[in-house]
JSON list of C-alpha atoms in Angstrom, two decimals:
[
{"chain": "A", "resi": 1, "resn": "ASP", "atom": "CA", "xyz": [0.00, 0.00, 0.00]},
{"chain": "A", "resi": 2, "resn": "VAL", "atom": "CA", "xyz": [1.19, 3.46, -0.91]},
{"chain": "A", "resi": 3, "resn": "LYS", "atom": "CA", "xyz": [2.43, 5.48, 2.01]},
{"chain": "A", "resi": 4, "resn": "VAL", "atom": "CA", "xyz": [3.59, 9.04, 2.57]},
{"chain": "A", "resi": 5, "resn": "THR", "atom": "CA", "xyz": [4.36, 9.77, 6.20]},
{"chain": "A", "resi": 6, "resn": "GLN", "atom": "CA", "xyz": [4.75, 13.19, 7.75]},
{"chain": "A", "resi": 7, "resn": "SER", "atom": "CA", "xyz": [6.60, 13.15, 11.05]},
{"chain": "A", "resi": 8, "resn": "SER", "atom": "CA", "xyz": [4.20, 15.35, 13.01]},
{"chain": "A", "resi": 9, "resn": "ARG", "atom": "CA", "xyz": [0.45, 15.93, 12.84]},
{"chain": "A", "resi": 10, "resn": "TYR", "atom": "CA", "xyz": [0.59, 19.07, 15.00]},
{"chain": "A", "resi": 11, "resn": "LEU", "atom": "CA", "xyz": [3.40, 21.47, 15.82]},
{"chain": "A", "resi": 12, "resn": "VAL", "atom": "CA", "xyz": [3.46, 24.65, 17.88]},
{"chain": "A", "resi": 13, "resn": "LYS", "atom": "CA", "xyz": [6.51, 26.89, 17.50]},
{"chain": "A", "resi": 14, "resn": "ARG", "atom": "CA", "xyz": [7.51, 30.40, 18.46]},
{"chain": "A", "resi": 15, "resn": "THR", "atom": "CA", "xyz": [8.33, 33.24, 16.12]},
{"chain": "A", "resi": 16, "resn": "GLY", "atom": "CA", "xyz": [11.97, 33.11, 15.06]},
{"chain": "A", "resi": 17, "resn": "GLU", "atom": "CA", "xyz": [12.45, 29.40, 15.71]},
{"chain": "A", "resi": 18, "resn": "LYS", "atom": "CA", "xyz": [13.94, 27.12, 13.06]},
{"chain": "A", "resi": 19, "resn": "VAL", "atom": "CA", "xyz": [11.38, 24.50, 12.12]},
{"chain": "A", "resi": 20, "resn": "PHE", "atom": "CA", "xyz": [11.89, 21.17, 10.34]},
{"chain": "A", "resi": 21, "resn": "LEU", "atom": "CA", "xyz": [9.02, 19.30, 8.73]},
{"chain": "A", "resi": 22, "resn": "GLU", "atom": "CA", "xyz": [9.90, 15.79, 7.65]},
{"chain": "A", "resi": 23, "resn": "CYS", "atom": "CA", "xyz": [8.29, 13.62, 4.98]},
{"chain": "A", "resi": 24, "resn": "VAL", "atom": "CA", "xyz": [9.08, 10.03, 4.03]},
{"chain": "A", "resi": 25, "resn": "GLN", "atom": "CA", "xyz": [7.64, 7.95, 1.17]},
{"chain": "A", "resi": 26, "resn": "ASP", "atom": "CA", "xyz": [8.03, 4.23, 0.69]},
{"chain": "A", "resi": 27, "resn": "MET", "atom": "CA", "xyz": [7.10, 4.01, -3.01]},
{"chain": "A", "resi": 28, "resn": "ASP", "atom": "CA", "xyz": [10.49, 4.77, -4.58]},
{"chain": "A", "resi": 29, "resn": "HIS", "atom": "CA", "xyz": [8.99, 7.85, -6.23]},
{"chain": "A", "resi": 30, "resn": "GLU", "atom": "CA", "xyz": [11.28, 10.30, -7.98]},
{"chain": "A", "resi": 31, "resn": "ASN", "atom": "CA", "xyz": [9.21, 13.40, -7.30]},
{"chain": "A", "resi": 32, "resn": "MET", "atom": "CA", "xyz": [8.36, 14.92, -3.93]},
{"chain": "A", "resi": 33, "resn": "PHE", "atom": "CA", "xyz": [6.49, 18.10, -3.12]},
{"chain": "A", "resi": 34, "resn": "TRP", "atom": "CA", "xyz": [5.67, 20.46, -0.27]},
{"chain": "A", "resi": 35, "resn": "TYR", "atom": "CA", "xyz": [2.42, 22.43, -0.27]},
{"chain": "A", "resi": 36, "resn": "ARG", "atom": "CA", "xyz": [0.73, 24.67, 2.20]},
{"chain": "A", "resi": 37, "resn": "GLN", "atom": "CA", "xyz": [-3.03, 24.70, 2.46]},
{"chain": "A", "resi": 38, "resn": "ASP", "atom": "CA", "xyz": [-5.01, 27.71, 3.63]},
{"chain": "A", "resi": 39, "resn": "PRO", "atom": "CA", "xyz": [-8.82, 28.13, 3.57]},
{"chain": "A", "resi": 40, "resn": "GLY", "atom": "CA", "xyz": [-10.08, 29.32, 0.19]},
{"chain": "A", "resi": 41, "resn": "LEU", "atom": "CA", "xyz": [-6.61, 29.22, -1.37]},
{"chain": "A", "resi": 42, "resn": "GLY", "atom": "CA", "xyz": [-6.37, 25.51, -2.09]},
{"chain": "A", "resi": 43, "resn": "LEU", "atom": "CA", "xyz": [-2.91, 23.98, -2.12]},
{"chain": "A", "resi": 44, "resn": "ARG", "atom": "CA", "xyz": [-0.01, 26.22, -3.01]},
{"chain": "A", "resi": 45, "resn": "LEU", "atom": "CA", "xyz": [3.26, 24.68, -4.07]},
{"chain": "A", "resi": 46, "resn": "ILE", "atom": "CA", "xyz": [6.27, 25.72, -1.98]},
{"chain": "A", "resi": 47, "resn": "TYR", "atom": "CA", "xyz": [9.05, 23.54, -3.39]},
{"chain": "A", "resi": 48, "resn": "PHE", "atom": "CA", "xyz": [9.39, 20.30, -5.26]},
{"chain": "A", "resi": 49, "resn": "SER", "atom": "CA", "xyz": [12.18, 17.88, -6.01]},
{"chain": "A", "resi": 50, "resn": "TYR", "atom": "CA", "xyz": [12.52, 15.53, -8.96]},
{"chain": "A", "resi": 51, "resn": "ASP", "atom": "CA", "xyz": [15.65, 13.75, -7.79]},
{"chain": "A", "resi": 52, "resn": "VAL", "atom": "CA", "xyz": [18.00, 13.44, -4.86]},
{"chain": "A", "resi": 53, "resn": "LYS", "atom": "CA", "xyz": [19.74, 16.74, -4.11]},
{"chain": "A", "resi": 54, "resn": "MET", "atom": "CA", "xyz": [17.63, 18.49, -6.76]},
{"chain": "A", "resi": 55, "resn": "LYS", "atom": "CA", "xyz": [15.03, 21.11, -5.90]},
{"chain": "A", "resi": 56, "resn": "GLU", "atom": "CA", "xyz": [12.84, 23.59, -7.71]},
{"chain": "A", "resi": 57, "resn": "LYS", "atom": "CA", "xyz": [10.94, 26.58, -6.38]},
{"chain": "A", "resi": 58, "resn": "GLY", "atom": "CA", "xyz": [7.20, 26.45, -6.50]},
{"chain": "A", "resi": 59, "resn": "ASP", "atom": "CA", "xyz": [4.80, 29.37, -6.34]},
{"chain": "A", "resi": 60, "resn": "ILE", "atom": "CA", "xyz": [5.54, 30.55, -2.78]},
{"chain": "A", "resi": 61, "resn": "PRO", "atom": "CA", "xyz": [9.13, 29.60, -1.80]},
{"chain": "A", "resi": 62, "resn": "GLU", "atom": "CA", "xyz": [9.90, 32.74, 0.22]},
{"chain": "A", "resi": 63, "resn": "GLY", "atom": "CA", "xyz": [10.75, 31.97, 3.83]},
{"chain": "A", "resi": 64, "resn": "TYR", "atom": "CA", "xyz": [11.26, 28.26, 3.15]},
{"chain": "A", "resi": 65, "resn": "SER", "atom": "CA", "xyz": [14.04, 25.94, 2.09]},
{"chain": "A", "resi": 66, "resn": "VAL", "atom": "CA", "xyz": [14.15, 22.20, 1.44]},
{"chain": "A", "resi": 67, "resn": "SER", "atom": "CA", "xyz": [16.53, 19.29, 1.63]},
{"chain": "A", "resi": 68, "resn": "ARG", "atom": "CA", "xyz": [16.51, 15.99, -0.23]},
{"chain": "A", "resi": 69, "resn": "GLU", "atom": "CA", "xyz": [19.56, 13.96, 0.76]},
{"chain": "A", "resi": 70, "resn": "LYS", "atom": "CA", "xyz": [17.86, 10.59, 0.19]},
{"chain": "A", "resi": 71, "resn": "LYS", "atom": "CA", "xyz": [15.25, 9.58, -2.37]},
{"chain": "A", "resi": 72, "resn": "GLU", "atom": "CA", "xyz": [12.63, 8.68, 0.22]},
{"chain": "A", "resi": 73, "resn": "ARG", "atom": "CA", "xyz": [12.95, 11.77, 2.40]},
{"chain": "A", "resi": 74, "resn": "PHE", "atom": "CA", "xyz": [12.07, 15.40, 1.69]},
{"chain": "A", "resi": 75, "resn": "SER", "atom": "CA", "xyz": [12.40, 18.00, 4.42]},
{"chain": "A", "resi": 76, "resn": "LEU", "atom": "CA", "xyz": [10.86, 21.46, 4.57]},
{"chain": "A", "resi": 77, "resn": "ILE", "atom": "CA", "xyz": [12.74, 24.03, 6.63]},
{"chain": "A", "resi": 78, "resn": "LEU", "atom": "CA", "xyz": [11.47, 27.31, 8.01]},
{"chain": "A", "resi": 79, "resn": "GLU", "atom": "CA", "xyz": [14.67, 29.18, 8.82]},
{"chain": "A", "resi": 80, "resn": "SER", "atom": "CA", "xyz": [12.96, 31.71, 11.07]},
{"chain": "A", "resi": 81, "resn": "ALA", "atom": "CA", "xyz": [9.31, 30.95, 11.61]},
{"chain": "A", "resi": 82, "resn": "SER", "atom": "CA", "xyz": [6.83, 33.78, 11.38]},
{"chain": "A", "resi": 83, "resn": "THR", "atom": "CA", "xyz": [3.15, 33.96, 12.31]},
{"chain": "A", "resi": 84, "resn": "ASN", "atom": "CA", "xyz": [2.10, 34.14, 8.65]},
{"chain": "A", "resi": 85, "resn": "GLN", "atom": "CA", "xyz": [3.56, 30.67, 8.20]},
{"chain": "A", "resi": 86, "resn": "THR", "atom": "CA", "xyz": [0.86, 29.22, 10.43]},
{"chain": "A", "resi": 87, "resn": "SER", "atom": "CA", "xyz": [-0.83, 26.75, 8.10]},
{"chain": "A", "resi": 88, "resn": "MET", "atom": "CA", "xyz": [-1.45, 23.14, 7.14]},
{"chain": "A", "resi": 89, "resn": "TYR", "atom": "CA", "xyz": [1.56, 21.67, 5.35]},
{"chain": "A", "resi": 90, "resn": "LEU", "atom": "CA", "xyz": [1.11, 18.74, 2.99]},
{"chain": "A", "resi": 91, "resn": "CYS", "atom": "CA", "xyz": [3.80, 16.56, 1.51]},
{"chain": "A", "resi": 92, "resn": "ALA", "atom": "CA", "xyz": [3.23, 14.53, -1.65]},
{"chain": "A", "resi": 93, "resn": "SER", "atom": "CA", "xyz": [5.15, 12.19, -3.92]},
{"chain": "A", "resi": 94, "resn": "SER", "atom": "CA", "xyz": [4.67, 10.96, -7.46]},
{"chain": "A", "resi": 95, "resn": "LEU", "atom": "CA", "xyz": [6.30, 8.90, -10.16]},
{"chain": "A", "resi": 96, "resn": "GLY", "atom": "CA", "xyz": [7.92, 10.75, -13.00]},
{"chain": "A", "resi": 97, "resn": "THR", "atom": "CA", "xyz": [4.97, 10.24, -15.33]},
{"chain": "A", "resi": 98, "resn": "ALA", "atom": "CA", "xyz": [3.01, 12.72, -17.41]},
{"chain": "A", "resi": 99, "resn": "LYS", "atom": "CA", "xyz": [-0.15, 12.20, -15.38]},
{"chain": "A", "resi": 100, "resn": "ASN", "atom": "CA", "xyz": [1.63, 13.17, -12.17]},
{"chain": "A", "resi": 101, "resn": "ILE", "atom": "CA", "xyz": [-0.70, 11.30, -9.84]},
{"chain": "A", "resi": 102, "resn": "GLN", "atom": "CA", "xyz": [0.26, 12.52, -6.41]},
{"chain": "A", "resi": 103, "resn": "TYR", "atom": "CA", "xyz": [0.04, 10.67, -3.12]},
{"chain": "A", "resi": 104, "resn": "PHE", "atom": "CA", "xyz": [-0.29, 12.84, -0.06]},
{"chain": "A", "resi": 105, "resn": "GLY", "atom": "CA", "xyz": [0.61, 12.57, 3.56]},
{"chain": "A", "resi": 106, "resn": "ALA", "atom": "CA", "xyz": [-1.96, 13.39, 6.24]},
{"chain": "A", "resi": 107, "resn": "GLY", "atom": "CA", "xyz": [-0.52, 16.85, 6.80]},
{"chain": "A", "resi": 108, "resn": "THR", "atom": "CA", "xyz": [1.19, 18.79, 9.57]},
{"chain": "A", "resi": 109, "resn": "ARG", "atom": "CA", "xyz": [-0.74, 21.62, 11.17]},
{"chain": "A", "resi": 110, "resn": "LEU", "atom": "CA", "xyz": [1.82, 24.21, 12.22]},
{"chain": "A", "resi": 111, "resn": "SER", "atom": "CA", "xyz": [1.01, 27.07, 14.56]},
{"chain": "A", "resi": 112, "resn": "VAL", "atom": "CA", "xyz": [3.58, 29.84, 14.96]},
{"chain": "A", "resi": 113, "resn": "LEU", "atom": "CA", "xyz": [2.96, 31.97, 18.02]},
{"chain": "B", "resi": 1, "resn": "THR", "atom": "CA", "xyz": [-6.12, 35.47, -9.01]},
{"chain": "B", "resi": 2, "resn": "GLN", "atom": "CA", "xyz": [-5.87, 31.71, -9.14]},
{"chain": "B", "resi": 3, "resn": "LEU", "atom": "CA", "xyz": [-5.12, 29.86, -12.33]},
{"chain": "B", "resi": 4, "resn": "LEU", "atom": "CA", "xyz": [-7.94, 27.44, -11.50]},
{"chain": "B", "resi": 5, "resn": "GLU", "atom": "CA", "xyz": [-11.17, 28.87, -10.12]},
{"chain": "B", "resi": 6, "resn": "GLN", "atom": "CA", "xyz": [-13.52, 26.52, -8.33]},
{"chain": "B", "resi": 7, "resn": "SER", "atom": "CA", "xyz": [-17.15, 27.25, -7.60]},
{"chain": "B", "resi": 8, "resn": "PRO", "atom": "CA", "xyz": [-18.95, 27.27, -5.35]},
{"chain": "B", "resi": 9, "resn": "GLN", "atom": "CA", "xyz": [-16.57, 27.55, -2.41]},
{"chain": "B", "resi": 10, "resn": "PHE", "atom": "CA", "xyz": [-19.02, 25.84, -0.09]},
{"chain": "B", "resi": 11, "resn": "LEU", "atom": "CA", "xyz": [-22.05, 23.64, -0.67]},
{"chain": "B", "resi": 12, "resn": "SER", "atom": "CA", "xyz": [-24.40, 22.22, 1.95]},
{"chain": "B", "resi": 13, "resn": "ILE", "atom": "CA", "xyz": [-27.11, 19.80, 0.83]},
{"chain": "B", "resi": 14, "resn": "GLN", "atom": "CA", "xyz": [-29.37, 17.09, 2.17]},
{"chain": "B", "resi": 15, "resn": "GLU", "atom": "CA", "xyz": [-28.70, 13.42, 1.61]},
{"chain": "B", "resi": 16, "resn": "GLY", "atom": "CA", "xyz": [-30.19, 12.29, -1.69]},
{"chain": "B", "resi": 17, "resn": "GLU", "atom": "CA", "xyz": [-29.82, 15.62, -3.49]},
{"chain": "B", "resi": 18, "resn": "ASN", "atom": "CA", "xyz": [-27.61, 16.19, -6.51]},
{"chain": "B", "resi": 19, "resn": "LEU", "atom": "CA", "xyz": [-24.75, 18.67, -6.72]},
{"chain": "B", "resi": 20, "resn": "THR", "atom": "CA", "xyz": [-22.28, 20.02, -9.26]},
{"chain": "B", "resi": 21, "resn": "VAL", "atom": "CA", "xyz": [-18.87, 21.53, -8.65]},
{"chain": "B", "resi": 22, "resn": "TYR", "atom": "CA", "xyz": [-17.06, 23.55, -11.29]},
{"chain": "B", "resi": 23, "resn": "CYS", "atom": "CA", "xyz": [-13.41, 24.13, -12.10]},
{"chain": "B", "resi": 24, "resn": "ASN", "atom": "CA", "xyz": [-12.63, 26.88, -14.61]},
{"chain": "B", "resi": 25, "resn": "SER", "atom": "CA", "xyz": [-9.58, 28.45, -16.16]},
{"chain": "B", "resi": 26, "resn": "SER", "atom": "CA", "xyz": [-8.57, 30.66, -19.06]},
{"chain": "B", "resi": 27, "resn": "SER", "atom": "CA", "xyz": [-5.68, 28.29, -19.79]},
{"chain": "B", "resi": 28, "resn": "VAL", "atom": "CA", "xyz": [-5.67, 25.03, -21.71]},
{"chain": "B", "resi": 29, "resn": "PHE", "atom": "CA", "xyz": [-4.46, 21.95, -19.86]},
{"chain": "B", "resi": 30, "resn": "SER", "atom": "CA", "xyz": [-3.19, 18.64, -21.13]},
{"chain": "B", "resi": 31, "resn": "SER", "atom": "CA", "xyz": [-5.10, 16.90, -18.33]},
{"chain": "B", "resi": 32, "resn": "LEU", "atom": "CA", "xyz": [-6.97, 17.69, -15.18]},
{"chain": "B", "resi": 33, "resn": "GLN", "atom": "CA", "xyz": [-7.45, 15.76, -11.98]},
{"chain": "B", "resi": 34, "resn": "TRP", "atom": "CA", "xyz": [-10.01, 15.75, -9.20]},
{"chain": "B", "resi": 35, "resn": "TYR", "atom": "CA", "xyz": [-9.06, 14.96, -5.61]},
{"chain": "B", "resi": 36, "resn": "ARG", "atom": "CA", "xyz": [-11.13, 14.59, -2.47]},
{"chain": "B", "resi": 37, "resn": "GLN", "atom": "CA", "xyz": [-9.78, 15.48, 0.95]},
{"chain": "B", "resi": 38, "resn": "GLU", "atom": "CA", "xyz": [-11.49, 14.28, 4.10]},
{"chain": "B", "resi": 39, "resn": "PRO", "atom": "CA", "xyz": [-10.91, 15.99, 7.46]},
{"chain": "B", "resi": 40, "resn": "GLY", "atom": "CA", "xyz": [-7.53, 15.16, 8.95]},
{"chain": "B", "resi": 41, "resn": "GLU", "atom": "CA", "xyz": [-6.28, 13.49, 5.79]},
{"chain": "B", "resi": 42, "resn": "GLY", "atom": "CA", "xyz": [-4.40, 14.43, 2.65]},
{"chain": "B", "resi": 43, "resn": "PRO", "atom": "CA", "xyz": [-6.13, 14.66, -0.74]},
{"chain": "B", "resi": 44, "resn": "VAL", "atom": "CA", "xyz": [-6.79, 11.42, -2.60]},
{"chain": "B", "resi": 45, "resn": "LEU", "atom": "CA", "xyz": [-7.05, 11.19, -6.37]},
{"chain": "B", "resi": 46, "resn": "LEU", "atom": "CA", "xyz": [-10.53, 10.45, -7.74]},
{"chain": "B", "resi": 47, "resn": "VAL", "atom": "CA", "xyz": [-10.01, 10.73, -11.48]},
{"chain": "B", "resi": 48, "resn": "THR", "atom": "CA", "xyz": [-7.85, 12.08, -14.29]},
{"chain": "B", "resi": 49, "resn": "VAL", "atom": "CA", "xyz": [-9.44, 13.47, -17.46]},
{"chain": "B", "resi": 50, "resn": "VAL", "atom": "CA", "xyz": [-7.29, 13.89, -20.54]},
{"chain": "B", "resi": 51, "resn": "THR", "atom": "CA", "xyz": [-9.39, 14.31, -23.69]},
{"chain": "B", "resi": 52, "resn": "GLY", "atom": "CA", "xyz": [-11.56, 17.35, -24.43]},
{"chain": "B", "resi": 53, "resn": "GLY", "atom": "CA", "xyz": [-15.23, 16.41, -23.97]},
{"chain": "B", "resi": 54, "resn": "GLU", "atom": "CA", "xyz": [-14.32, 13.31, -21.97]},
{"chain": "B", "resi": 55, "resn": "VAL", "atom": "CA", "xyz": [-16.82, 12.02, -19.42]},
{"chain": "B", "resi": 56, "resn": "LYS", "atom": "CA", "xyz": [-15.81, 9.61, -16.69]},
{"chain": "B", "resi": 57, "resn": "LYS", "atom": "CA", "xyz": [-18.04, 7.96, -14.12]},
{"chain": "B", "resi": 58, "resn": "LEU", "atom": "CA", "xyz": [-17.05, 6.70, -10.71]},
{"chain": "B", "resi": 59, "resn": "LYS", "atom": "CA", "xyz": [-20.16, 5.19, -9.11]},
{"chain": "B", "resi": 60, "resn": "ARG", "atom": "CA", "xyz": [-22.38, 8.23, -8.36]},
{"chain": "B", "resi": 61, "resn": "LEU", "atom": "CA", "xyz": [-19.72, 10.73, -9.44]},
{"chain": "B", "resi": 62, "resn": "THR", "atom": "CA", "xyz": [-19.56, 12.01, -13.02]},
{"chain": "B", "resi": 63, "resn": "PHE", "atom": "CA", "xyz": [-16.57, 14.01, -14.22]},
{"chain": "B", "resi": 64, "resn": "GLN", "atom": "CA", "xyz": [-16.48, 16.01, -17.44]},
{"chain": "B", "resi": 65, "resn": "PHE", "atom": "CA", "xyz": [-13.60, 17.76, -19.17]},
{"chain": "B", "resi": 66, "resn": "GLY", "atom": "CA", "xyz": [-14.61, 20.71, -21.33]},
{"chain": "B", "resi": 67, "resn": "ASP", "atom": "CA", "xyz": [-14.24, 20.47, -25.10]},
{"chain": "B", "resi": 68, "resn": "ALA", "atom": "CA", "xyz": [-11.56, 23.17, -25.05]},
{"chain": "B", "resi": 69, "resn": "ARG", "atom": "CA", "xyz": [-9.78, 21.55, -22.07]},
{"chain": "B", "resi": 70, "resn": "LYS", "atom": "CA", "xyz": [-10.11, 24.74, -20.01]},
{"chain": "B", "resi": 71, "resn": "ASP", "atom": "CA", "xyz": [-12.76, 23.62, -17.56]},
{"chain": "B", "resi": 72, "resn": "SER", "atom": "CA", "xyz": [-14.20, 20.63, -15.79]},
{"chain": "B", "resi": 73, "resn": "SER", "atom": "CA", "xyz": [-17.16, 19.68, -13.67]},
{"chain": "B", "resi": 74, "resn": "LEU", "atom": "CA", "xyz": [-17.92, 17.11, -11.04]},
{"chain": "B", "resi": 75, "resn": "HIS", "atom": "CA", "xyz": [-21.53, 16.00, -10.59]},
{"chain": "B", "resi": 76, "resn": "ILE", "atom": "CA", "xyz": [-22.65, 13.86, -7.67]},
{"chain": "B", "resi": 77, "resn": "THR", "atom": "CA", "xyz": [-25.99, 12.08, -7.95]},
{"chain": "B", "resi": 78, "resn": "ALA", "atom": "CA", "xyz": [-27.97, 11.24, -4.82]},
{"chain": "B", "resi": 79, "resn": "ALA", "atom": "CA", "xyz": [-25.27, 12.52, -2.48]},
{"chain": "B", "resi": 80, "resn": "GLN", "atom": "CA", "xyz": [-24.46, 10.55, 0.67]},
{"chain": "B", "resi": 81, "resn": "PRO", "atom": "CA", "xyz": [-22.92, 11.78, 3.94]},
{"chain": "B", "resi": 82, "resn": "GLY", "atom": "CA", "xyz": [-19.78, 9.88, 2.94]},
{"chain": "B", "resi": 83, "resn": "ASP", "atom": "CA", "xyz": [-19.36, 12.31, 0.03]},
{"chain": "B", "resi": 84, "resn": "THR", "atom": "CA", "xyz": [-18.64, 15.08, 2.53]},
{"chain": "B", "resi": 85, "resn": "GLY", "atom": "CA", "xyz": [-15.19, 16.57, 1.99]},
{"chain": "B", "resi": 86, "resn": "LEU", "atom": "CA", "xyz": [-13.10, 19.12, 0.18]},
{"chain": "B", "resi": 87, "resn": "TYR", "atom": "CA", "xyz": [-13.04, 18.62, -3.59]},
{"chain": "B", "resi": 88, "resn": "LEU", "atom": "CA", "xyz": [-9.99, 19.95, -5.38]},
{"chain": "B", "resi": 89, "resn": "CYS", "atom": "CA", "xyz": [-9.23, 20.17, -9.07]},
{"chain": "B", "resi": 90, "resn": "LYS", "atom": "CA", "xyz": [-5.64, 20.14, -10.23]},
{"chain": "B", "resi": 91, "resn": "ALA", "atom": "CA", "xyz": [-4.05, 20.86, -13.57]},
{"chain": "B", "resi": 92, "resn": "ALA", "atom": "CA", "xyz": [-1.24, 18.62, -14.73]},
{"chain": "B", "resi": 93, "resn": "GLY", "atom": "CA", "xyz": [2.06, 20.18, -15.65]},
{"chain": "B", "resi": 94, "resn": "ASN", "atom": "CA", "xyz": [5.17, 21.49, -14.02]},
{"chain": "B", "resi": 95, "resn": "LYS", "atom": "CA", "xyz": [3.40, 23.95, -11.76]},
{"chain": "B", "resi": 96, "resn": "LEU", "atom": "CA", "xyz": [0.86, 21.37, -10.61]},
{"chain": "B", "resi": 97, "resn": "THR", "atom": "CA", "xyz": [-1.71, 24.05, -9.86]},
{"chain": "B", "resi": 98, "resn": "PHE", "atom": "CA", "xyz": [-4.64, 23.33, -7.57]},
{"chain": "B", "resi": 99, "resn": "GLY", "atom": "CA", "xyz": [-7.94, 25.15, -7.47]},
{"chain": "B", "resi": 100, "resn": "GLY", "atom": "CA", "xyz": [-9.15, 26.76, -4.25]},
{"chain": "B", "resi": 101, "resn": "GLY", "atom": "CA", "xyz": [-11.42, 23.83, -3.47]},
{"chain": "B", "resi": 102, "resn": "THR", "atom": "CA", "xyz": [-15.12, 23.30, -2.87]},
{"chain": "B", "resi": 103, "resn": "ARG", "atom": "CA", "xyz": [-16.15, 22.21, 0.57]},
{"chain": "B", "resi": 104, "resn": "VAL", "atom": "CA", "xyz": [-19.16, 19.86, 0.36]},
{"chain": "B", "resi": 105, "resn": "LEU", "atom": "CA", "xyz": [-21.31, 18.99, 3.36]},
{"chain": "B", "resi": 106, "resn": "VAL", "atom": "CA", "xyz": [-23.97, 16.31, 2.91]},
{"chain": "B", "resi": 107, "resn": "LYS", "atom": "CA", "xyz": [-26.37, 16.25, 5.84]},
{"chain": "B", "resi": 108, "resn": "PRO", "atom": "CA", "xyz": [-28.20, 13.03, 6.73]}
]
């Protein structure tokens, strides 16, 4: 069964803290993605990676960075968390096919106080 | 302004009623997908439509891709409480753009 696992379901951090969100997939997928989800805005792409050590900016990369040292793991980093980064964060993975069917984790709800 | 506009944003209906959700854009897409997200979970793919004018059925759900491949609709017949969720359309391509979503509540 396909599985994308996000390390935390809920996180509470303080402004200025460095925050790591971890995502692991067990499907040997090439592509991995980080989105944030806010009411009425759908899912907005932050970063994606199509191979180990490769990364591409999405639509809203400001304030975030990513790391992909191993194929199965994709980390999202908030260098200095701010209150406007309070959101639901979703990780996804997909094969490198034209249809780009994505498999999502359950999400991490991050609150920055 | 979003590349994909979904309407309505929220829909509340009684069990047994029909509903339609729309996904519109000014851009042409090679394919379009519909996902459903239940509370506390990530989105799950329902269907991919590829050909202009294509109609796909998934039990009580009917998906249509516009002839010009700029829009799509999702119609649910005789909605059940289990259809409750957030319905998202997504355009295939490098940017992998999602619509804003339609939140559907089916009351028993």
